[in-house]
Amino acid sequence: MATHHSSAPTRSPAVSKDGDKIRAAHLLIKHQDSRRPSSWRENEITRTKEEATSTLLGHEARIRSGQASLGDLAMTESDCSSARKKGDLGYFGRGDMQKEFEEAAFALKPGEVSHVVETASGVHLIERLE
């Protein structure tokens, strides 16, 4: 039997052995033309894409001014079920997310927040965590 253990804490790696995984959080605002226009917040989403984008731009301004964090806003404002985890999507690699989302997330450095990103799901702000 082993009688010793590494004292280093174990945690998920920031990158896979191939160096292709990142961790990100997002705040999603859906609109009536989203591929699934409903969420944990609203059974039927009727806002237009323009209204969703306007709402998201307001959230972006609050994040950039330091009034709020993306994670805190995601908990109450995001239409994604990841809201309960402050928008944290965990680790993912290329090909795991919608193309527009993936390209924006991989272009960010850890700690950076994207501008508005449009996908079939709606409009997002993305924060690269690792």
PDB file of N, CA and C in Angstrom, residues 3-4 14 16 24 27 30 35 39-40 54-57 73 91 113 118 125 130:
ATOM      1  N   THR A   3       1.922   4.792   1.130  1.00  0.00           N
ATOM      2  CA  THR A   3       1.783   5.511   2.394  1.00  0.00           C
ATOM      3  C   THR A   3       2.018   6.995   2.234  1.00  0.00           C
ATOM      4  N   HIS A   4       2.202   7.443   1.027  1.00  0.00           N
ATOM      5  CA  HIS A   4       2.419   8.870   0.794  1.00  0.00           C
ATOM      6  C   HIS A   4       1.540   9.350  -0.350  1.00  0.00           C
ATOM      7  N   ALA A  14      -5.776  23.079 -17.271  1.00  0.00           N
ATOM      8  CA  ALA A  14      -6.274  24.188 -18.087  1.00  0.00           C
ATOM      9  C   ALA A  14      -6.279  23.795 -19.561  1.00  0.00           C
ATOM     10  N   SER A  16      -5.672  20.287 -22.320  1.00  0.00           N
ATOM     11  CA  SER A  16      -5.499  18.848 -22.428  1.00  0.00           C
ATOM     12  C   SER A  16      -4.066  18.567 -22.872  1.00  0.00           C
ATOM     13  N   ALA A  24     -14.383  28.495 -19.993  1.00  0.00           N
ATOM     14  CA  ALA A  24     -15.032  29.786 -20.186  1.00  0.00           C
ATOM     15  C   ALA A  24     -16.395  29.806 -19.506  1.00  0.00           C
ATOM     16  N   LEU A  27     -22.730  34.606 -20.609  1.00  0.00           N
ATOM     17  CA  LEU A  27     -24.046  35.154 -20.280  1.00  0.00           C
ATOM     18  C   LEU A  27     -24.804  35.135 -21.599  1.00  0.00           C
ATOM     19  N   LYS A  30     -31.352  34.964 -24.981  1.00  0.00           N
ATOM     20  CA  LYS A  30     -32.052  34.401 -26.140  1.00  0.00           C
ATOM     21  C   LYS A  30     -33.047  35.410 -26.687  1.00  0.00           C
ATOM     22  N   ARG A  35     -32.656  29.218 -31.596  1.00  0.00           N
ATOM     23  CA  ARG A  35     -33.044  27.853 -31.987  1.00  0.00           C
ATOM     24  C   ARG A  35     -33.979  27.209 -30.970  1.00  0.00           C
ATOM     25  N   SER A  39     -36.327  29.281 -21.796  1.00  0.00           N
ATOM     26  CA  SER A  39     -35.233  29.086 -20.851  1.00  0.00           C
ATOM     27  C   SER A  39     -35.790  28.845 -19.463  1.00  0.00           C
ATOM     28  N   TRP A  40     -34.896  28.661 -18.500  1.00  0.00           N
ATOM     29  CA  TRP A  40     -35.301  28.492 -17.103  1.00  0.00           C
ATOM     30  C   TRP A  40     -35.958  29.761 -16.583  1.00  0.00           C
ATOM     31  N   SER A  54     -29.426  44.725 -27.193  1.00  0.00           N
ATOM     32  CA  SER A  54     -29.434  45.938 -26.371  1.00  0.00           C
ATOM     33  C   SER A  54     -29.279  45.597 -24.888  1.00  0.00           C
ATOM     34  N   THR A  55     -29.998  44.589 -24.434  1.00  0.00           N
ATOM     35  CA  THR A  55     -29.890  44.138 -23.045  1.00  0.00           C
ATOM     36  C   THR A  55     -28.467  43.679 -22.748  1.00  0.00           C
ATOM     37  N   LEU A  56     -27.901  42.895 -23.666  1.00  0.00           N
ATOM     38  CA  LEU A  56     -26.551  42.377 -23.465  1.00  0.00           C
ATOM     39  C   LEU A  56     -25.520  43.506 -23.452  1.00  0.00           C
ATOM     40  N   LEU A  57     -25.708  44.507 -24.294  1.00  0.00           N
ATOM     41  CA  LEU A  57     -24.788  45.652 -24.302  1.00  0.00           C
ATOM     42  C   LEU A  57     -24.824  46.391 -22.964  1.00  0.00           C
ATOM     43  N   LEU A  73     -23.764  38.502 -12.948  1.00  0.00           N
ATOM     44  CA  LEU A  73     -24.893  38.823 -13.828  1.00  0.00           C
ATOM     45  C   LEU A  73     -25.491  37.558 -14.435  1.00  0.00           C
ATOM     46  N   TYR A  91     -14.487  22.982 -19.033  1.00  0.00           N
ATOM     47  CA  TYR A  91     -13.467  22.875 -20.080  1.00  0.00           C
ATOM     48  C   TYR A  91     -14.088  22.345 -21.365  1.00  0.00           C
ATOM     49  N   VAL A 113     -13.067  39.419 -21.488  1.00  0.00           N
ATOM     50  CA  VAL A 113     -14.487  39.264 -21.802  1.00  0.00           C
ATOM     51  C   VAL A 113     -14.701  39.715 -23.239  1.00  0.00           C
ATOM     52  N   GLU A 118     -22.860  36.472 -31.601  1.00  0.00           N
ATOM     53  CA  GLU A 118     -24.143  35.915 -32.050  1.00  0.00           C
ATOM     54  C   GLU A 118     -23.971  34.467 -32.464  1.00  0.00           C
ATOM     55  N   LEU A 125     -22.121  37.095 -24.052  1.00  0.00           N
ATOM     56  CA  LEU A 125     -20.839  37.644 -23.632  1.00  0.00           C
ATOM     57  C   LEU A 125     -20.082  36.437 -23.105  1.00  0.00           C
ATOM     58  N   GLU A 130      -9.853  30.113 -18.088  1.00  0.00           N
ATOM     59  CA  GLU A 130      -8.518  29.484 -18.124  1.00  0.00           C
ATOM     60  C   GLU A 130      -8.193  29.099 -19.547  1.00  0.00           C
TER      61      GLU A 130
END
